[in-house]
mmCIF file of C-alpha atoms in Angstrom:
data_model
loop_
_atom_site.group_PDB
_atom_site.id
_atom_site.type_symbol
_atom_site.label_atom_id
_atom_site.label_comp_id
_atom_site.label_asym_id
_atom_site.label_seq_id
_atom_site.Cartn_x
_atom_site.Cartn_y
_atom_site.Cartn_z
ATOM 1 C CA MET A 1 78.649 116.746 95.335
ATOM 2 C CA LYS A 2 77.255 113.475 93.919
ATOM 3 C CA LYS A 3 80.491 113.014 91.936
ATOM 4 C CA LEU A 4 82.529 113.500 95.110
ATOM 5 C CA VAL A 5 80.460 110.936 97.010
ATOM 6 C CA LEU A 6 80.781 108.490 94.114
ATOM 7 C CA LEU A 7 84.562 109.009 94.032
ATOM 8 C CA VAL A 8 84.840 108.322 97.778
ATOM 9 C CA VAL A 9 82.735 105.161 97.420
ATOM 10 C CA LEU A 10 84.924 103.979 94.542
ATOM 11 C CA ILE A 11 88.116 104.619 96.524
ATOM 12 C CA PHE A 12 86.849 102.546 99.469
ATOM 13 C CA ALA A 13 85.631 99.825 97.144
ATOM 14 C CA VAL A 14 89.053 99.590 95.469
ATOM 15 C CA ALA A 15 90.828 99.643 98.845
ATOM 16 C CA GLY A 16 88.560 96.881 100.148
ATOM 17 C CA SER A 17 89.175 94.787 97.032
ATOM 18 C CA THR A 18 92.944 95.280 97.337
ATOM 19 C CA ASN A 19 92.911 94.291 101.024
ATOM 20 C CA ALA A 20 90.904 91.164 100.198
ATOM 21 C CA GLN A 21 93.349 90.234 97.434
ATOM 22 C CA ASN A 22 96.330 90.816 99.734
ATOM 23 C CA SER A 23 94.713 88.720 102.454
ATOM 24 C CA GLU A 24 94.087 85.880 100.001
ATOM 25 C CA LYS A 25 97.649 86.172 98.689
ATOM 26 C CA ALA A 26 98.983 85.970 102.258
ATOM 27 C CA LYS A 27 96.809 82.939 103.025
ATOM 28 C CA THR A 28 97.993 81.192 99.846
ATOM 29 C CA LEU A 29 101.639 81.697 100.835
ATOM 30 C CA LEU A 30 100.971 80.335 104.335
ATOM 31 C CA ASP A 31 99.184 77.341 102.831
ATOM 32 C CA ASP A 32 102.273 76.711 100.676
ATOM 33 C CA VAL A 33 104.429 76.788 103.816
ATOM 34 C CA TYR A 34 102.084 74.396 105.618
ATOM 35 C CA SER A 35 102.034 71.946 102.687
ATOM 36 C CA LYS A 36 105.836 72.007 102.482
ATOM 37 C CA ILE A 37 106.249 71.367 106.209
ATOM 38 C CA LYS A 38 103.711 68.545 106.295
ATOM 39 C CA GLY A 39 105.661 66.776 103.555
ATOM 40 C CA TYR A 40 108.731 66.237 105.754
ATOM 41 C CA ASP A 41 109.236 63.173 107.939
ATOM 42 C CA ASN A 42 111.089 65.250 110.534
ATOM 43 C CA ILE A 43 112.500 68.752 110.959
ATOM 44 C CA PHE A 44 115.474 70.144 112.882
ATOM 45 C CA VAL A 45 115.577 73.892 113.553
ATOM 46 C CA ASP A 46 118.461 75.802 115.140
ATOM 47 C CA PHE A 47 117.302 79.328 116.000
ATOM 48 C CA LYS A 48 118.130 82.631 117.656
ATOM 49 C CA TYR A 49 115.678 83.829 120.306
ATOM 50 C CA VAL A 50 115.392 87.485 121.340
ATOM 51 C CA LEU A 51 112.963 88.967 123.871
ATOM 52 C CA ASN A 52 112.831 92.736 124.280
ATOM 53 C CA ASN A 53 110.807 95.128 126.411
ATOM 54 C CA SER A 54 112.402 98.560 126.430
ATOM 55 C CA GLU A 55 110.000 99.945 129.052
ATOM 56 C CA ALA A 56 110.888 97.202 131.524
ATOM 57 C CA GLY A 57 114.573 97.245 130.555
ATOM 58 C CA ILE A 58 114.480 93.601 129.458
ATOM 59 C CA ASN A 59 116.631 92.306 126.629
ATOM 60 C CA GLN A 60 117.272 88.564 126.488
ATOM 61 C CA GLU A 61 119.088 86.792 123.691
ATOM 62 C CA THR A 62 119.949 83.134 123.359
ATOM 63 C CA ARG A 63 119.903 80.259 120.909
ATOM 64 C CA GLY A 64 117.922 77.084 120.936
ATOM 65 C CA ASP A 65 117.037 74.105 118.811
ATOM 66 C CA VAL A 66 114.122 71.782 118.300
ATOM 67 C CA THR A 67 113.661 68.436 116.566
ATOM 68 C CA LEU A 68 110.114 67.713 115.389
ATOM 69 C CA LYS A 69 108.535 64.526 114.115
ATOM 70 C CA GLY A 70 104.769 64.498 113.839
ATOM 71 C CA ASN A 71 103.485 65.893 117.139
ATOM 72 C CA LYS A 72 106.574 64.709 119.050
ATOM 73 C CA TYR A 73 109.459 67.039 119.819
ATOM 74 C CA LEU A 74 112.770 67.500 121.619
ATOM 75 C CA PHE A 75 113.324 71.155 122.549
ATOM 76 C CA ASN A 76 116.449 72.796 124.021
ATOM 77 C CA ILE A 77 116.575 76.389 125.282
ATOM 78 C CA PHE A 78 117.872 78.301 128.344
ATOM 79 C CA GLY A 79 119.737 75.205 129.536
ATOM 80 C CA THR A 80 116.479 73.279 129.796
ATOM 81 C CA GLN A 81 115.350 70.336 127.694
ATOM 82 C CA GLN A 82 111.733 69.503 127.019
ATOM 83 C CA LEU A 83 110.600 66.221 125.510
ATOM 84 C CA TYR A 84 107.114 65.372 124.285
ATOM 85 C CA ASP A 85 106.620 61.712 123.387
ATOM 86 C CA GLY A 86 103.079 62.132 122.094
ATOM 87 C CA ASP A 87 101.569 61.461 125.509
ATOM 88 C CA LYS A 88 103.574 63.131 128.264
ATOM 89 C CA VAL A 89 105.750 66.234 128.557
ATOM 90 C CA TYR A 90 109.124 65.818 130.292
ATOM 91 C CA THR A 91 110.938 68.994 131.364
ATOM 92 C CA ILE A 92 114.559 68.321 132.289
ATOM 93 C CA VAL A 93 116.588 70.957 134.172
ATOM 94 C CA PRO A 94 120.211 69.757 134.605
ATOM 95 C CA GLU A 95 121.163 72.796 136.721
ATOM 96 C CA ASN A 96 118.623 71.779 139.381
ATOM 97 C CA GLU A 97 118.915 68.043 138.672
ATOM 98 C CA GLU A 98 115.155 67.950 138.333
ATOM 99 C CA VAL A 99 112.643 66.393 135.951
ATOM 100 C CA THR A 100 108.963 67.351 135.801
ATOM 101 C CA ILE A 101 106.568 64.924 134.145
ATOM 102 C CA GLU A 102 103.171 66.198 133.064
ATOM 103 C CA SER A 103 100.643 63.443 132.448
ATOM 104 C CA LYS A 104 98.524 65.368 129.989
ATOM 105 C CA LEU A 105 98.340 66.059 126.301
ATOM 106 C CA GLU A 106 99.278 69.463 124.942
ATOM 107 C CA GLU A 107 96.728 72.140 125.692
ATOM 108 C CA GLU A 108 94.727 72.960 122.610
ATOM 109 C CA ASN A 109 95.569 76.677 122.615
ATOM 110 C CA ALA A 110 99.159 76.423 123.849
ATOM 111 C CA LEU A 111 101.913 77.435 121.444
ATOM 112 C CA THR A 112 104.175 74.406 121.818
ATOM 113 C CA PRO A 113 107.206 73.444 119.697
ATOM 114 C CA SER A 114 105.138 70.942 117.732
ATOM 115 C CA LYS A 115 102.881 73.820 116.701
ATOM 116 C CA MET A 116 105.676 76.333 116.179
ATOM 117 C CA LEU A 117 105.658 75.974 112.396
ATOM 118 C CA THR A 118 101.926 75.388 111.925
ATOM 119 C CA PHE A 119 100.161 77.423 114.630
ATOM 120 C CA TYR A 120 98.989 80.048 112.152
ATOM 121 C CA LYS A 121 96.523 77.694 110.432
ATOM 122 C CA ASP A 122 93.624 78.774 112.666
ATOM 123 C CA GLY A 123 92.545 81.817 114.629
ATOM 124 C CA TYR A 124 94.178 84.609 112.612
ATOM 125 C CA THR A 125 93.464 87.086 109.856
ATOM 126 C CA TYR A 126 96.240 87.590 107.287
ATOM 127 C CA ALA A 127 97.757 90.602 105.540
ATOM 128 C CA TRP A 128 100.554 90.908 102.954
ATOM 129 C CA ASP A 129 103.490 92.854 104.414
ATOM 130 C CA ILE A 130 107.003 93.962 103.414
ATOM 131 C CA LEU A 131 109.527 92.129 101.256
ATOM 132 C CA GLN A 132 113.132 92.083 102.522
ATOM 133 C CA ASN A 133 116.371 91.049 100.903
ATOM 134 C CA VAL A 134 118.429 89.099 103.436
ATOM 135 C CA GLN A 135 121.822 88.131 102.049
ATOM 136 C CA GLY A 136 120.339 87.504 98.637
ATOM 137 C CA ARG A 137 117.260 85.704 99.963
ATOM 138 C CA LYS A 138 113.852 87.235 99.350
ATOM 139 C CA ILE A 139 111.963 87.172 102.629
ATOM 140 C CA GLN A 140 108.276 87.949 102.286
ATOM 141 C CA TYR A 141 106.501 88.945 105.487
ATOM 142 C CA VAL A 142 102.903 88.145 106.306
ATOM 143 C CA LYS A 143 101.153 89.856 109.225
ATOM 144 C CA LEU A 144 98.860 87.746 111.378
ATOM 145 C CA THR A 145 96.335 89.344 113.704
ATOM 146 C CA PRO A 146 94.490 87.167 116.252
ATOM 147 C CA ILE A 147 90.745 87.016 115.743
ATOM 148 C CA ASP A 148 90.402 86.926 119.533
ATOM 149 C CA THR A 149 90.728 90.580 120.572
ATOM 150 C CA ASN A 150 91.649 89.518 124.122
ATOM 151 C CA ALA A 151 94.665 87.497 122.994
ATOM 152 C CA GLU A 152 97.956 88.358 124.724
ATOM 153 C CA ILE A 153 99.718 88.450 121.358
ATOM 154 C CA LYS A 154 98.495 91.423 119.345
ATOM 155 C CA SER A 155 100.222 90.666 116.062
ATOM 156 C CA ILE A 156 102.715 88.282 114.484
ATOM 157 C CA LEU A 157 105.018 88.968 111.557
ATOM 158 C CA MET A 158 106.114 85.819 109.782
ATOM 159 C CA GLY A 159 109.023 86.072 107.341
ATOM 160 C CA ILE A 160 108.998 83.376 104.663
ATOM 161 C CA ASP A 161 111.734 82.512 102.181
ATOM 162 C CA SER A 162 109.971 83.054 98.854
ATOM 163 C CA GLU A 163 111.990 80.339 97.116
ATOM 164 C CA THR A 164 112.071 77.486 99.665
ATOM 165 C CA LYS A 165 108.755 78.328 101.390
ATOM 166 C CA HIS A 166 110.505 77.802 104.726
ATOM 167 C CA ILE A 167 109.955 80.095 107.684
ATOM 168 C CA TYR A 168 112.931 82.414 108.258
ATOM 169 C CA LYS A 169 111.701 84.634 111.078
ATOM 170 C CA ILE A 170 108.748 85.069 113.427
ATOM 171 C CA ILE A 171 108.178 88.299 115.384
ATOM 172 C CA TYR A 172 105.566 88.350 118.156
ATOM 173 C CA SER A 173 104.263 91.679 119.480
ATOM 174 C CA GLY A 174 102.487 91.450 122.844
ATOM 175 C CA ASP A 175 100.016 93.746 124.552
ATOM 176 C CA ASN A 176 102.597 94.706 127.212
ATOM 177 C CA GLN A 177 105.165 96.237 124.816
ATOM 178 C CA THR A 178 107.082 92.970 124.695
ATOM 179 C CA LYS A 179 108.486 91.867 121.356
ATOM 180 C CA THR A 180 109.829 88.361 120.827
ATOM 181 C CA SER A 181 111.609 87.200 117.697
ATOM 182 C CA ILE A 182 112.751 83.794 116.523
ATOM 183 C CA THR A 183 115.223 83.750 113.639
ATOM 184 C CA VAL A 184 116.061 80.449 111.972
ATOM 185 C CA ASN A 185 119.817 79.857 111.709
ATOM 186 C CA SER A 186 119.566 76.328 110.325
ATOM 187 C CA PHE A 187 116.621 74.364 108.941
ATOM 188 C CA LYS A 188 117.212 70.670 108.201
ATOM 189 C CA THR A 189 114.726 68.057 107.120
ATOM 190 C CA ASN A 190 114.428 64.268 106.972
ATOM 191 C CA GLN A 191 117.451 63.676 109.196
ATOM 192 C CA PRO A 192 118.398 60.180 110.469
ATOM 193 C CA LEU A 193 116.991 60.057 114.023
ATOM 194 C CA SER A 194 117.639 57.633 116.837
ATOM 195 C CA LYS A 195 114.641 55.410 117.582
ATOM 196 C CA SER A 196 114.926 56.421 121.238
ATOM 197 C CA LEU A 197 115.150 60.190 120.614
ATOM 198 C CA PHE A 198 111.613 60.834 121.831
ATOM 199 C CA THR A 199 111.735 58.238 124.620
ATOM 200 C CA PHE A 200 112.270 59.298 128.231
ATOM 201 C CA ASP A 201 114.558 56.973 130.200
ATOM 202 C CA GLU A 202 113.451 57.523 133.787
ATOM 203 C CA SER A 203 115.915 55.004 135.240
ATOM 204 C CA LYS A 204 118.840 56.957 133.772
ATOM 205 C CA TYR A 205 117.868 60.146 135.610
ATOM 206 C CA LYS A 206 117.144 58.300 138.850
ATOM 207 C CA LEU A 207 120.649 56.821 138.756
ATOM 208 C CA GLU A 208 122.051 60.320 138.223
ATOM 209 C CA GLY A 209 120.234 61.539 141.338
ATOM 210 C CA TYR A 210 117.599 63.697 139.660
ATOM 211 C CA TYR A 211 114.474 64.622 141.601
ATOM 212 C CA ILE A 212 111.462 63.510 139.537
ATOM 213 C CA SER A 213 108.069 65.083 140.102
ATOM 214 C CA ARG A 214 104.732 64.356 138.423
ATOM 215 C CA ASN A 215 101.961 66.871 137.832
#
């Protein structure tokens, strides 16, 4: 009986050690991704966005793109453009000829485009997951679980290109059976950018007849 108890203890000890090693390995890979991203002056990402909830019969698919420089961004998706100039957020909806200006900095816990590639630095535990071969590219997945048990997102799978250390895919699983995935189609860095790219020209939209509201 003592031998059986000892064997069980050893099994759990080995499993715990393996989990710790896998967690550290996952964290090291994410740190490599973070270091790589922080080394770029700017980033352009063209991506595929899919939202699915089979219970609710929802399946949305579209493409979008975002240009990032520091904490500034220009984000296009669902026919809407969002600009953050480091101080204010401008949401431009051409279909409604409307612009909303928010005079506030990004909320600390909000997952905004400027945090899209670095959000995982805080608030998660990490686990090593599957390795996939995608058209000759080795995509290593890391599973992130929020430390906050009340978080709306229950887990995140992040697929990372093992060679470039660039993010290839992010899969969010929510607590309401909703799964959202973002797959990178194109990832470009250090592109020549217009000096006015992150500048909102209010007079231009007024001339075009846009309704401008401030929150």
